[in-house]
Amino acid sequence: PYVVTENCIMCKFQDCVEVCPVDCFYEGENMLVIHPDECIDCGVCEPECPIEAIIPDTDPESDKWLELNRDFSEKWPNITRKGESPPDADEWRDVENKFEKHFS
Ligand code: SF4
Ligand code: F3S
């Protein structure tokens, strides 16, 4: 599957949601996640994210995010339509270590 990573935190642009053929995105307050068992590995969402927050599980960087995507996709509600991004999303684009600073 593909996974959502740190870049999404506090940005949540949601372009990814609109293209997923199986609607496997789930929405938290500060980021989205992908349900790894529902993702069919089509890869369509990856180029849609303007800040490259989505990566395949073949990427070594995905290891620490896969479990988080799995856990939260079972707790958070499904999202199938793009909603409003946070008003300060652009200010968070290039911030590092967003997970430690602002994850909930
Ligand atoms: Fe959805 Fe395809 Fe992205 Fe998986 S890779 S989350 S199926 S758009
Ligand atoms: Fe997040 Fe990118 Fe989707 S910022 S909500 S993964 S388009």
PDB file of N, CA and C and ligand atoms in Angstrom:
ATOM      1  N   PRO A   1       0.813  -1.214   0.000  1.00  0.00           N
ATOM      2  CA  PRO A   1       0.000   0.000   0.000  1.00  0.00           C
ATOM      3  C   PRO A   1       0.853   1.274   0.000  1.00  0.00           C
ATOM      4  N   TYR A   2       0.173   2.367  -0.184  1.00  0.00           N
ATOM      5  CA  TYR A   2       0.804   3.677  -0.029  1.00  0.00           C
ATOM      6  C   TYR A   2       0.489   4.196   1.373  1.00  0.00           C
ATOM      7  N   VAL A   3       1.336   5.086   1.876  1.00  0.00           N
ATOM      8  CA  VAL A   3       1.109   5.623   3.218  1.00  0.00           C
ATOM      9  C   VAL A   3       1.250   7.141   3.214  1.00  0.00           C
ATOM     10  N   VAL A   4       0.538   7.778   4.125  1.00  0.00           N
ATOM     11  CA  VAL A   4       0.658   9.225   4.302  1.00  0.00           C
ATOM     12  C   VAL A   4       1.721   9.475   5.374  1.00  0.00           C
ATOM     13  N   THR A   5       2.604  10.424   5.107  1.00  0.00           N
ATOM     14  CA  THR A   5       3.716  10.675   6.025  1.00  0.00           C
ATOM     15  C   THR A   5       3.667  12.093   6.598  1.00  0.00           C
ATOM     16  N   GLU A   6       4.722  12.399   7.319  1.00  0.00           N
ATOM     17  CA  GLU A   6       4.814  13.636   8.096  1.00  0.00           C
ATOM     18  C   GLU A   6       4.426  14.928   7.369  1.00  0.00           C
ATOM     19  N   ASN A   7       4.774  15.030   6.087  1.00  0.00           N
ATOM     20  CA  ASN A   7       4.485  16.286   5.381  1.00  0.00           C
ATOM     21  C   ASN A   7       3.021  16.684   5.464  1.00  0.00           C
ATOM     22  N   CYS A   8       2.154  15.718   5.564  1.00  0.00           N
ATOM     23  CA  CYS A   8       0.714  16.014   5.594  1.00  0.00           C
ATOM     24  C   CYS A   8       0.280  16.754   6.859  1.00  0.00           C
ATOM     25  N   ILE A   9       1.009  16.544   7.941  1.00  0.00           N
ATOM     26  CA  ILE A   9       0.599  17.101   9.232  1.00  0.00           C
ATOM     27  C   ILE A   9       0.481  18.626   9.165  1.00  0.00           C
ATOM     28  N   MET A  10      -0.654  19.132   9.598  1.00  0.00           N
ATOM     29  CA  MET A  10      -0.975  20.554   9.626  1.00  0.00           C
ATOM     30  C   MET A  10      -1.206  21.168   8.237  1.00  0.00           C
ATOM     31  N   CYS A  11      -1.031  20.404   7.177  1.00  0.00           N
ATOM     32  CA  CYS A  11      -1.261  20.920   5.821  1.00  0.00           C
ATOM     33  C   CYS A  11      -2.578  20.376   5.275  1.00  0.00           C
ATOM     34  N   LYS A  12      -2.685  19.068   5.210  1.00  0.00           N
ATOM     35  CA  LYS A  12      -3.953  18.424   4.869  1.00  0.00           C
ATOM     36  C   LYS A  12      -4.619  19.049   3.635  1.00  0.00           C
ATOM     37  N   PHE A  13      -3.924  19.025   2.545  1.00  0.00           N
ATOM     38  CA  PHE A  13      -4.454  19.650   1.328  1.00  0.00           C
ATOM     39  C   PHE A  13      -5.594  18.842   0.696  1.00  0.00           C
ATOM     40  N   GLN A  14      -5.609  17.561   0.920  1.00  0.00           N
ATOM     41  CA  GLN A  14      -6.731  16.691   0.533  1.00  0.00           C
ATOM     42  C   GLN A  14      -6.949  16.466  -0.960  1.00  0.00           C
ATOM     43  N   ASP A  15      -5.981  16.844  -1.777  1.00  0.00           N
ATOM     44  CA  ASP A  15      -6.110  16.537  -3.211  1.00  0.00           C
ATOM     45  C   ASP A  15      -6.102  15.024  -3.435  1.00  0.00           C
ATOM     46  N   CYS A  16      -5.451  14.326  -2.532  1.00  0.00           N
ATOM     47  CA  CYS A  16      -5.343  12.873  -2.619  1.00  0.00           C
ATOM     48  C   CYS A  16      -6.706  12.184  -2.555  1.00  0.00           C
ATOM     49  N   VAL A  17      -7.565  12.726  -1.734  1.00  0.00           N
ATOM     50  CA  VAL A  17      -8.855  12.094  -1.467  1.00  0.00           C
ATOM     51  C   VAL A  17      -9.704  11.954  -2.719  1.00  0.00           C
ATOM     52  N   GLU A  18      -9.659  12.978  -3.546  1.00  0.00           N
ATOM     53  CA  GLU A  18     -10.537  13.030  -4.711  1.00  0.00           C
ATOM     54  C   GLU A  18     -10.233  11.953  -5.743  1.00  0.00           C
ATOM     55  N   VAL A  19      -9.007  11.468  -5.778  1.00  0.00           N
ATOM     56  CA  VAL A  19      -8.635  10.540  -6.849  1.00  0.00           C
ATOM     57  C   VAL A  19      -8.640   9.075  -6.439  1.00  0.00           C
ATOM     58  N   CYS A  20      -8.773   8.784  -5.175  1.00  0.00           N
ATOM     59  CA  CYS A  20      -8.660   7.385  -4.733  1.00  0.00           C
ATOM     60  C   CYS A  20      -9.865   6.561  -5.206  1.00  0.00           C
ATOM     61  N   PRO A  21      -9.618   5.512  -5.994  1.00  0.00           N
ATOM     62  CA  PRO A  21     -10.736   4.728  -6.537  1.00  0.00           C
ATOM     63  C   PRO A  21     -11.443   3.871  -5.494  1.00  0.00           C
ATOM     64  N   VAL A  22     -10.800   3.656  -4.354  1.00  0.00           N
ATOM     65  CA  VAL A  22     -11.435   2.804  -3.345  1.00  0.00           C
ATOM     66  C   VAL A  22     -11.742   3.546  -2.044  1.00  0.00           C
ATOM     67  N   ASP A  23     -11.613   4.871  -2.068  1.00  0.00           N
ATOM     68  CA  ASP A  23     -11.982   5.700  -0.910  1.00  0.00           C
ATOM     69  C   ASP A  23     -11.388   5.192   0.406  1.00  0.00           C
ATOM     70  N   CYS A  24     -10.077   5.023   0.408  1.00  0.00           N
ATOM     71  CA  CYS A  24      -9.467   4.448   1.617  1.00  0.00           C
ATOM     72  C   CYS A  24      -8.704   5.471   2.460  1.00  0.00           C
ATOM     73  N   PHE A  25      -9.082   6.757   2.335  1.00  0.00           N
ATOM     74  CA  PHE A  25      -8.480   7.777   3.192  1.00  0.00           C
ATOM     75  C   PHE A  25      -9.340   8.015   4.434  1.00  0.00           C
ATOM     76  N   TYR A  26      -8.670   8.304   5.539  1.00  0.00           N
ATOM     77  CA  TYR A  26      -9.352   8.552   6.815  1.00  0.00           C
ATOM     78  C   TYR A  26      -8.810   9.849   7.393  1.00  0.00           C
ATOM     79  N   GLU A  27      -9.687  10.612   8.036  1.00  0.00           N
ATOM     80  CA  GLU A  27      -9.337  11.979   8.417  1.00  0.00           C
ATOM     81  C   GLU A  27      -9.202  12.193   9.920  1.00  0.00           C
ATOM     82  N   GLY A  28      -8.007  12.648  10.306  1.00  0.00           N
ATOM     83  CA  GLY A  28      -7.795  13.105  11.669  1.00  0.00           C
ATOM     84  C   GLY A  28      -7.806  14.621  11.699  1.00  0.00           C
ATOM     85  N   GLU A  29      -7.648  15.159  12.879  1.00  0.00           N
ATOM     86  CA  GLU A  29      -7.684  16.612  13.000  1.00  0.00           C
ATOM     87  C   GLU A  29      -6.572  17.268  12.184  1.00  0.00           C
ATOM     88  N   ASN A  30      -5.391  16.673  12.219  1.00  0.00           N
ATOM     89  CA  ASN A  30      -4.226  17.317  11.605  1.00  0.00           C
ATOM     90  C   ASN A  30      -3.628  16.631  10.394  1.00  0.00           C
ATOM     91  N   MET A  31      -4.111  15.468  10.052  1.00  0.00           N
ATOM     92  CA  MET A  31      -3.584  14.777   8.861  1.00  0.00           C
ATOM     93  C   MET A  31      -4.558  13.710   8.396  1.00  0.00           C
ATOM     94  N   LEU A  32      -4.302  13.186   7.199  1.00  0.00           N
ATOM     95  CA  LEU A  32      -5.059  12.034   6.725  1.00  0.00           C
ATOM     96  C   LEU A  32      -4.167  10.805   6.787  1.00  0.00           C
ATOM     97  N   VAL A  33      -4.795   9.647   6.784  1.00  0.00           N
ATOM     98  CA  VAL A  33      -4.058   8.387   6.672  1.00  0.00           C
ATOM     99  C   VAL A  33      -4.760   7.498   5.651  1.00  0.00           C
ATOM    100  N   ILE A  34      -4.030   6.492   5.194  1.00  0.00           N
ATOM    101  CA  ILE A  34      -4.555   5.502   4.255  1.00  0.00           C
ATOM    102  C   ILE A  34      -4.707   4.173   4.985  1.00  0.00           C
ATOM    103  N   HIS A  35      -5.835   3.504   4.770  1.00  0.00           N
ATOM    104  CA  HIS A  35      -5.976   2.164   5.354  1.00  0.00           C
ATOM    105  C   HIS A  35      -5.174   1.178   4.496  1.00  0.00           C
ATOM    106  N   PRO A  36      -4.124   0.609   5.065  1.00  0.00           N
ATOM    107  CA  PRO A  36      -3.241  -0.220   4.245  1.00  0.00           C
ATOM    108  C   PRO A  36      -3.898  -1.477   3.680  1.00  0.00           C
ATOM    109  N   ASP A  37      -4.926  -1.964   4.323  1.00  0.00           N
ATOM    110  CA  ASP A  37      -5.579  -3.164   3.794  1.00  0.00           C
ATOM    111  C   ASP A  37      -6.593  -2.840   2.700  1.00  0.00           C
ATOM    112  N   GLU A  38      -6.997  -1.583   2.632  1.00  0.00           N
ATOM    113  CA  GLU A  38      -7.976  -1.186   1.613  1.00  0.00           C
ATOM    114  C   GLU A  38      -7.301  -0.613   0.366  1.00  0.00           C
ATOM    115  N   CYS A  39      -6.118  -0.039   0.542  1.00  0.00           N
ATOM    116  CA  CYS A  39      -5.374   0.534  -0.586  1.00  0.00           C
ATOM    117  C   CYS A  39      -5.036  -0.559  -1.593  1.00  0.00           C
ATOM    118  N   ILE A  40      -5.325  -0.297  -2.868  1.00  0.00           N
ATOM    119  CA  ILE A  40      -5.052  -1.298  -3.910  1.00  0.00           C
ATOM    120  C   ILE A  40      -3.755  -0.990  -4.664  1.00  0.00           C
ATOM    121  N   ASP A  41      -2.957  -0.067  -4.099  1.00  0.00           N
ATOM    122  CA  ASP A  41      -1.618   0.170  -4.644  1.00  0.00           C
ATOM    123  C   ASP A  41      -1.645   0.767  -6.048  1.00  0.00           C
ATOM    124  N   CYS A  42      -2.673   1.525  -6.359  1.00  0.00           N
ATOM    125  CA  CYS A  42      -2.764   2.057  -7.727  1.00  0.00           C
ATOM    126  C   CYS A  42      -1.785   3.195  -7.959  1.00  0.00           C
ATOM    127  N   GLY A  43      -1.409   3.900  -6.882  1.00  0.00           N
ATOM    128  CA  GLY A  43      -0.419   4.967  -7.004  1.00  0.00           C
ATOM    129  C   GLY A  43      -0.948   6.296  -7.514  1.00  0.00           C
ATOM    130  N   VAL A  44      -2.228   6.379  -7.758  1.00  0.00           N
ATOM    131  CA  VAL A  44      -2.791   7.601  -8.333  1.00  0.00           C
ATOM    132  C   VAL A  44      -2.680   8.803  -7.388  1.00  0.00           C
ATOM    133  N   CYS A  45      -2.777   8.550  -6.112  1.00  0.00           N
ATOM    134  CA  CYS A  45      -2.746   9.657  -5.145  1.00  0.00           C
ATOM    135  C   CYS A  45      -1.359  10.276  -4.984  1.00  0.00           C
ATOM    136  N   GLU A  46      -0.334   9.513  -5.216  1.00  0.00           N
ATOM    137  CA  GLU A  46       1.025   9.984  -4.912  1.00  0.00           C
ATOM    138  C   GLU A  46       1.362  11.318  -5.584  1.00  0.00           C
ATOM    139  N   PRO A  47       1.182  11.438  -6.902  1.00  0.00           N
ATOM    140  CA  PRO A  47       1.518  12.730  -7.532  1.00  0.00           C
ATOM    141  C   PRO A  47       0.514  13.843  -7.245  1.00  0.00           C
ATOM    142  N   GLU A  48      -0.640  13.519  -6.725  1.00  0.00           N
ATOM    143  CA  GLU A  48      -1.646  14.555  -6.445  1.00  0.00           C
ATOM    144  C   GLU A  48      -1.274  15.422  -5.254  1.00  0.00           C
ATOM    145  N   CYS A  49      -0.550  14.861  -4.300  1.00  0.00           N
ATOM    146  CA  CYS A  49      -0.214  15.634  -3.097  1.00  0.00           C
ATOM    147  C   CYS A  49       0.827  16.695  -3.444  1.00  0.00           C
ATOM    148  N   PRO A  50       0.499  17.979  -3.204  1.00  0.00           N
ATOM    149  CA  PRO A  50       1.414  19.055  -3.591  1.00  0.00           C
ATOM    150  C   PRO A  50       2.691  19.101  -2.758  1.00  0.00           C
ATOM    151  N   ILE A  51       2.719  18.373  -1.649  1.00  0.00           N
ATOM    152  CA  ILE A  51       3.919  18.409  -0.803  1.00  0.00           C
ATOM    153  C   ILE A  51       4.524  17.014  -0.596  1.00  0.00           C
ATOM    154  N   GLU A  52       4.175  16.127  -1.504  1.00  0.00           N
ATOM    155  CA  GLU A  52       4.792  14.791  -1.519  1.00  0.00           C
ATOM    156  C   GLU A  52       4.725  14.067  -0.177  1.00  0.00           C
ATOM    157  N   ALA A  53       3.562  14.101   0.397  1.00  0.00           N
ATOM    158  CA  ALA A  53       3.372  13.436   1.691  1.00  0.00           C
ATOM    159  C   ALA A  53       3.068  11.948   1.545  1.00  0.00           C
ATOM    160  N   ILE A  54       2.742  11.513   0.325  1.00  0.00           N
ATOM    161  CA  ILE A  54       2.340  10.116   0.132  1.00  0.00           C
ATOM    162  C   ILE A  54       3.471   9.344  -0.541  1.00  0.00           C
ATOM    163  N   ILE A  55       3.827   8.211   0.068  1.00  0.00           N
ATOM    164  CA  ILE A  55       4.907   7.385  -0.485  1.00  0.00           C
ATOM    165  C   ILE A  55       4.482   5.915  -0.477  1.00  0.00           C
ATOM    166  N   PRO A  56       5.093   5.116  -1.359  1.00  0.00           N
ATOM    167  CA  PRO A  56       4.774   3.683  -1.364  1.00  0.00           C
ATOM    168  C   PRO A  56       5.491   2.947  -0.233  1.00  0.00           C
ATOM    169  N   ASP A  57       4.982   1.793   0.133  1.00  0.00           N
ATOM    170  CA  ASP A  57       5.622   1.058   1.234  1.00  0.00           C
ATOM    171  C   ASP A  57       6.926   0.397   0.807  1.00  0.00           C
ATOM    172  N   THR A  58       7.299   0.560  -0.457  1.00  0.00           N
ATOM    173  CA  THR A  58       8.618   0.099  -0.897  1.00  0.00           C
ATOM    174  C   THR A  58       9.699   1.109  -0.518  1.00  0.00           C
ATOM    175  N   ASP A  59       9.282   2.305  -0.151  1.00  0.00           N
ATOM    176  CA  ASP A  59      10.215   3.342   0.297  1.00  0.00           C
ATOM    177  C   ASP A  59      10.584   3.074   1.763  1.00  0.00           C
ATOM    178  N   PRO A  60      11.888   2.998   2.078  1.00  0.00           N
ATOM    179  CA  PRO A  60      12.291   2.713   3.464  1.00  0.00           C
ATOM    180  C   PRO A  60      11.730   3.713   4.470  1.00  0.00           C
ATOM    181  N   GLU A  61      11.479   4.919   4.035  1.00  0.00           N
ATOM    182  CA  GLU A  61      10.899   5.944   4.917  1.00  0.00           C
ATOM    183  C   GLU A  61       9.494   5.583   5.397  1.00  0.00           C
ATOM    184  N   SER A  62       8.852   4.665   4.693  1.00  0.00           N
ATOM    185  CA  SER A  62       7.453   4.355   5.020  1.00  0.00           C
ATOM    186  C   SER A  62       7.319   3.507   6.283  1.00  0.00           C
ATOM    187  N   ASP A  63       8.400   2.872   6.699  1.00  0.00           N
ATOM    188  CA  ASP A  63       8.305   1.917   7.809  1.00  0.00           C
ATOM    189  C   ASP A  63       7.607   2.474   9.034  1.00  0.00           C
ATOM    190  N   LYS A  64       8.058   3.637   9.472  1.00  0.00           N
ATOM    191  CA  LYS A  64       7.491   4.162  10.712  1.00  0.00           C
ATOM    192  C   LYS A  64       6.085   4.733  10.524  1.00  0.00           C
ATOM    193  N   TRP A  65       5.681   4.938   9.287  1.00  0.00           N
ATOM    194  CA  TRP A  65       4.359   5.518   9.051  1.00  0.00           C
ATOM    195  C   TRP A  65       3.288   4.475   8.796  1.00  0.00           C
ATOM    196  N   LEU A  66       3.709   3.310   8.387  1.00  0.00           N
ATOM    197  CA  LEU A  66       2.719   2.284   8.044  1.00  0.00           C
ATOM    198  C   LEU A  66       1.840   1.913   9.237  1.00  0.00           C
ATOM    199  N   GLU A  67       2.480   1.741  10.365  1.00  0.00           N
ATOM    200  CA  GLU A  67       1.730   1.354  11.557  1.00  0.00           C
ATOM    201  C   GLU A  67       0.766   2.464  11.992  1.00  0.00           C
ATOM    202  N   LEU A  68       1.256   3.699  11.881  1.00  0.00           N
ATOM    203  CA  LEU A  68       0.409   4.845  12.236  1.00  0.00           C
ATOM    204  C   LEU A  68      -0.796   4.934  11.293  1.00  0.00           C
ATOM    205  N   ASN A  69      -0.562   4.728  10.009  1.00  0.00           N
ATOM    206  CA  ASN A  69      -1.671   4.747   9.053  1.00  0.00           C
ATOM    207  C   ASN A  69      -2.685   3.657   9.397  1.00  0.00           C
ATOM    208  N   ARG A  70      -2.179   2.492   9.727  1.00  0.00           N
ATOM    209  CA  ARG A  70      -3.079   1.388  10.067  1.00  0.00           C
ATOM    210  C   ARG A  70      -3.893   1.702  11.323  1.00  0.00           C
ATOM    211  N   ASP A  71      -3.204   2.127  12.368  1.00  0.00           N
ATOM    212  CA  ASP A  71      -3.881   2.397  13.641  1.00  0.00           C
ATOM    213  C   ASP A  71      -4.976   3.448  13.496  1.00  0.00           C
ATOM    214  N   PHE A  72      -4.606   4.575  12.896  1.00  0.00           N
ATOM    215  CA  PHE A  72      -5.573   5.668  12.853  1.00  0.00           C
ATOM    216  C   PHE A  72      -6.669   5.459  11.814  1.00  0.00           C
ATOM    217  N   SER A  73      -6.386   4.688  10.785  1.00  0.00           N
ATOM    218  CA  SER A  73      -7.458   4.451   9.814  1.00  0.00           C
ATOM    219  C   SER A  73      -8.575   3.620  10.440  1.00  0.00           C
ATOM    220  N   GLU A  74      -8.260   2.955  11.536  1.00  0.00           N
ATOM    221  CA  GLU A  74      -9.313   2.203  12.209  1.00  0.00           C
ATOM    222  C   GLU A  74     -10.060   3.042  13.237  1.00  0.00           C
ATOM    223  N   LYS A  75      -9.534   4.223  13.544  1.00  0.00           N
ATOM    224  CA  LYS A  75     -10.171   5.079  14.549  1.00  0.00           C
ATOM    225  C   LYS A  75     -10.849   6.297  13.937  1.00  0.00           C
ATOM    226  N   TRP A  76     -10.292   6.795  12.866  1.00  0.00           N
ATOM    227  CA  TRP A  76     -10.788   8.060  12.286  1.00  0.00           C
ATOM    228  C   TRP A  76     -11.858   7.792  11.238  1.00  0.00           C
ATOM    229  N   PRO A  77     -12.698   8.815  10.955  1.00  0.00           N
ATOM    230  CA  PRO A  77     -13.750   8.648   9.941  1.00  0.00           C
ATOM    231  C   PRO A  77     -13.198   8.658   8.513  1.00  0.00           C
ATOM    232  N   ASN A  78     -13.881   7.947   7.656  1.00  0.00           N
ATOM    233  CA  ASN A  78     -13.546   7.912   6.241  1.00  0.00           C
ATOM    234  C   ASN A  78     -13.795   9.289   5.621  1.00  0.00           C
ATOM    235  N   ILE A  79     -12.953   9.667   4.655  1.00  0.00           N
ATOM    236  CA  ILE A  79     -13.159  10.928   3.939  1.00  0.00           C
ATOM    237  C   ILE A  79     -13.086  10.652   2.441  1.00  0.00           C
ATOM    238  N   THR A  80     -14.087  11.146   1.706  1.00  0.00           N
ATOM    239  CA  THR A  80     -14.135  10.857   0.272  1.00  0.00           C
ATOM    240  C   THR A  80     -14.191  12.127  -0.578  1.00  0.00           C
ATOM    241  N   ARG A  81     -14.395  13.258   0.064  1.00  0.00           N
ATOM    242  CA  ARG A  81     -14.456  14.527  -0.659  1.00  0.00           C
ATOM    243  C   ARG A  81     -13.484  15.499  -0.059  1.00  0.00           C
ATOM    244  N   LYS A  82     -12.875  16.285  -0.923  1.00  0.00           N
ATOM    245  CA  LYS A  82     -11.928  17.287  -0.460  1.00  0.00           C
ATOM    246  C   LYS A  82     -12.655  18.384   0.313  1.00  0.00           C
ATOM    247  N   GLY A  83     -12.182  18.658   1.535  1.00  0.00           N
ATOM    248  CA  GLY A  83     -12.744  19.745   2.324  1.00  0.00           C
ATOM    249  C   GLY A  83     -11.768  20.908   2.378  1.00  0.00           C
ATOM    250  N   GLU A  84     -11.996  21.820   3.287  1.00  0.00           N
ATOM    251  CA  GLU A  84     -11.122  22.987   3.431  1.00  0.00           C
ATOM    252  C   GLU A  84      -9.815  22.582   4.096  1.00  0.00           C
ATOM    253  N   SER A  85      -8.715  23.088   3.571  1.00  0.00           N
ATOM    254  CA  SER A  85      -7.439  22.892   4.254  1.00  0.00           C
ATOM    255  C   SER A  85      -7.380  23.865   5.423  1.00  0.00           C
ATOM    256  N   PRO A  86      -6.518  23.595   6.406  1.00  0.00           N
ATOM    257  CA  PRO A  86      -6.373  24.562   7.493  1.00  0.00           C
ATOM    258  C   PRO A  86      -5.943  25.914   6.927  1.00  0.00           C
ATOM    259  N   PRO A  87      -6.420  27.016   7.500  1.00  0.00           N
ATOM    260  CA  PRO A  87      -6.104  28.337   6.955  1.00  0.00           C
ATOM    261  C   PRO A  87      -4.612  28.649   6.930  1.00  0.00           C
ATOM    262  N   ASP A  88      -3.860  28.036   7.845  1.00  0.00           N
ATOM    263  CA  ASP A  88      -2.420  28.304   7.872  1.00  0.00           C
ATOM    264  C   ASP A  88      -1.603  27.163   7.255  1.00  0.00           C
ATOM    265  N   ALA A  89      -2.252  26.371   6.404  1.00  0.00           N
ATOM    266  CA  ALA A  89      -1.577  25.195   5.816  1.00  0.00           C
ATOM    267  C   ALA A  89      -0.264  25.556   5.128  1.00  0.00           C
ATOM    268  N   ASP A  90      -0.244  26.648   4.390  1.00  0.00           N
ATOM    269  CA  ASP A  90       0.960  27.002   3.643  1.00  0.00           C
ATOM    270  C   ASP A  90       2.146  27.300   4.553  1.00  0.00           C
ATOM    271  N   GLU A  91       1.847  27.795   5.736  1.00  0.00           N
ATOM    272  CA  GLU A  91       2.941  28.106   6.667  1.00  0.00           C
ATOM    273  C   GLU A  91       3.624  26.843   7.189  1.00  0.00           C
ATOM    274  N   TRP A  92       2.943  25.700   7.077  1.00  0.00           N
ATOM    275  CA  TRP A  92       3.495  24.450   7.595  1.00  0.00           C
ATOM    276  C   TRP A  92       4.177  23.611   6.536  1.00  0.00           C
ATOM    277  N   ARG A  93       4.137  24.065   5.298  1.00  0.00           N
ATOM    278  CA  ARG A  93       4.664  23.258   4.182  1.00  0.00           C
ATOM    279  C   ARG A  93       6.072  22.744   4.419  1.00  0.00           C
ATOM    280  N   ASP A  94       6.963  23.635   4.832  1.00  0.00           N
ATOM    281  CA  ASP A  94       8.378  23.266   4.911  1.00  0.00           C
ATOM    282  C   ASP A  94       8.880  23.059   6.337  1.00  0.00           C
ATOM    283  N   VAL A  95       7.970  23.001   7.276  1.00  0.00           N
ATOM    284  CA  VAL A  95       8.385  22.806   8.661  1.00  0.00           C
ATOM    285  C   VAL A  95       8.801  21.350   8.866  1.00  0.00           C
ATOM    286  N   GLU A  96       9.889  21.155   9.593  1.00  0.00           N
ATOM    287  CA  GLU A  96      10.356  19.793   9.855  1.00  0.00           C
ATOM    288  C   GLU A  96       9.899  19.324  11.238  1.00  0.00           C
ATOM    289  N   ASN A  97       9.954  18.038  11.430  1.00  0.00           N
ATOM    290  CA  ASN A  97       9.555  17.434  12.711  1.00  0.00           C
ATOM    291  C   ASN A  97       8.150  17.835  13.163  1.00  0.00           C
ATOM    292  N   LYS A  98       7.250  17.874  12.214  1.00  0.00           N
ATOM    293  CA  LYS A  98       5.881  18.268  12.558  1.00  0.00           C
ATOM    294  C   LYS A  98       5.203  17.239  13.444  1.00  0.00           C
ATOM    295  N   PHE A  99       5.646  15.993  13.296  1.00  0.00           N
ATOM    296  CA  PHE A  99       5.032  14.937  14.099  1.00  0.00           C
ATOM    297  C   PHE A  99       5.209  15.216  15.580  1.00  0.00           C
ATOM    298  N   GLU A 100       6.450  15.562  15.965  1.00  0.00           N
ATOM    299  CA  GLU A 100       6.716  15.823  17.375  1.00  0.00           C
ATOM    300  C   GLU A 100       6.031  17.100  17.847  1.00  0.00           C
ATOM    301  N   LYS A 101       5.983  18.080  16.978  1.00  0.00           N
ATOM    302  CA  LYS A 101       5.445  19.379  17.395  1.00  0.00           C
ATOM    303  C   LYS A 101       3.930  19.392  17.497  1.00  0.00           C
ATOM    304  N   HIS A 102       3.266  18.744  16.559  1.00  0.00           N
ATOM    305  CA  HIS A 102       1.840  19.008  16.452  1.00  0.00           C
ATOM    306  C   HIS A 102       0.961  17.847  16.090  1.00  0.00           C
ATOM    307  N   PHE A 103       1.234  16.697  16.568  1.00  0.00           N
ATOM    308  CA  PHE A 103       0.364  15.594  16.180  1.00  0.00           C
ATOM    309  C   PHE A 103      -0.674  15.317  17.257  1.00  0.00           C
ATOM    310  N   SER A 104      -1.893  15.113  16.824  1.00  0.00           N
ATOM    311  CA  SER A 104      -2.910  14.688  17.788  1.00  0.00           C
ATOM    312  C   SER A 104      -3.861  13.725  17.104  1.00  0.00           C
TER     313      SER A 104
HETATM  314 FE1  SF4 B   1      -6.105   5.098  -2.969  1.00  0.00          FE
HETATM  315 FE2  SF4 B   1      -4.550   4.243  -4.962  1.00  0.00          FE
HETATM  316 FE3  SF4 B   1      -3.619   6.006  -3.198  1.00  0.00          FE
HETATM  317 FE4  SF4 B   1      -4.041   3.496  -2.458  1.00  0.00          FE
HETATM  318  S1  SF4 B   1      -2.540   4.201  -3.956  1.00  0.00           S
HETATM  319  S2  SF4 B   1      -4.616   5.324  -1.315  1.00  0.00           S
HETATM  320  S3  SF4 B   1      -5.846   2.969  -3.669  1.00  0.00           S
HETATM  321  S4  SF4 B   1      -5.293   6.348  -4.670  1.00  0.00           S
HETATM  322 FE1  F3S B   2      -2.170  15.322   3.079  1.00  0.00          FE
HETATM  323 FE2  F3S B   2      -1.185  15.655   0.694  1.00  0.00          FE
HETATM  324 FE3  F3S B   2      -3.438  14.439   0.969  1.00  0.00          FE
HETATM  325  S1  F3S B   2      -1.123  17.110   2.347  1.00  0.00           S
HETATM  326  S2  F3S B   2      -4.317  15.376   2.769  1.00  0.00           S
HETATM  327  S3  F3S B   2      -1.507  13.739   1.723  1.00  0.00           S
HETATM  328  S4  F3S B   2      -2.914  15.855  -0.621  1.00  0.00           S
END
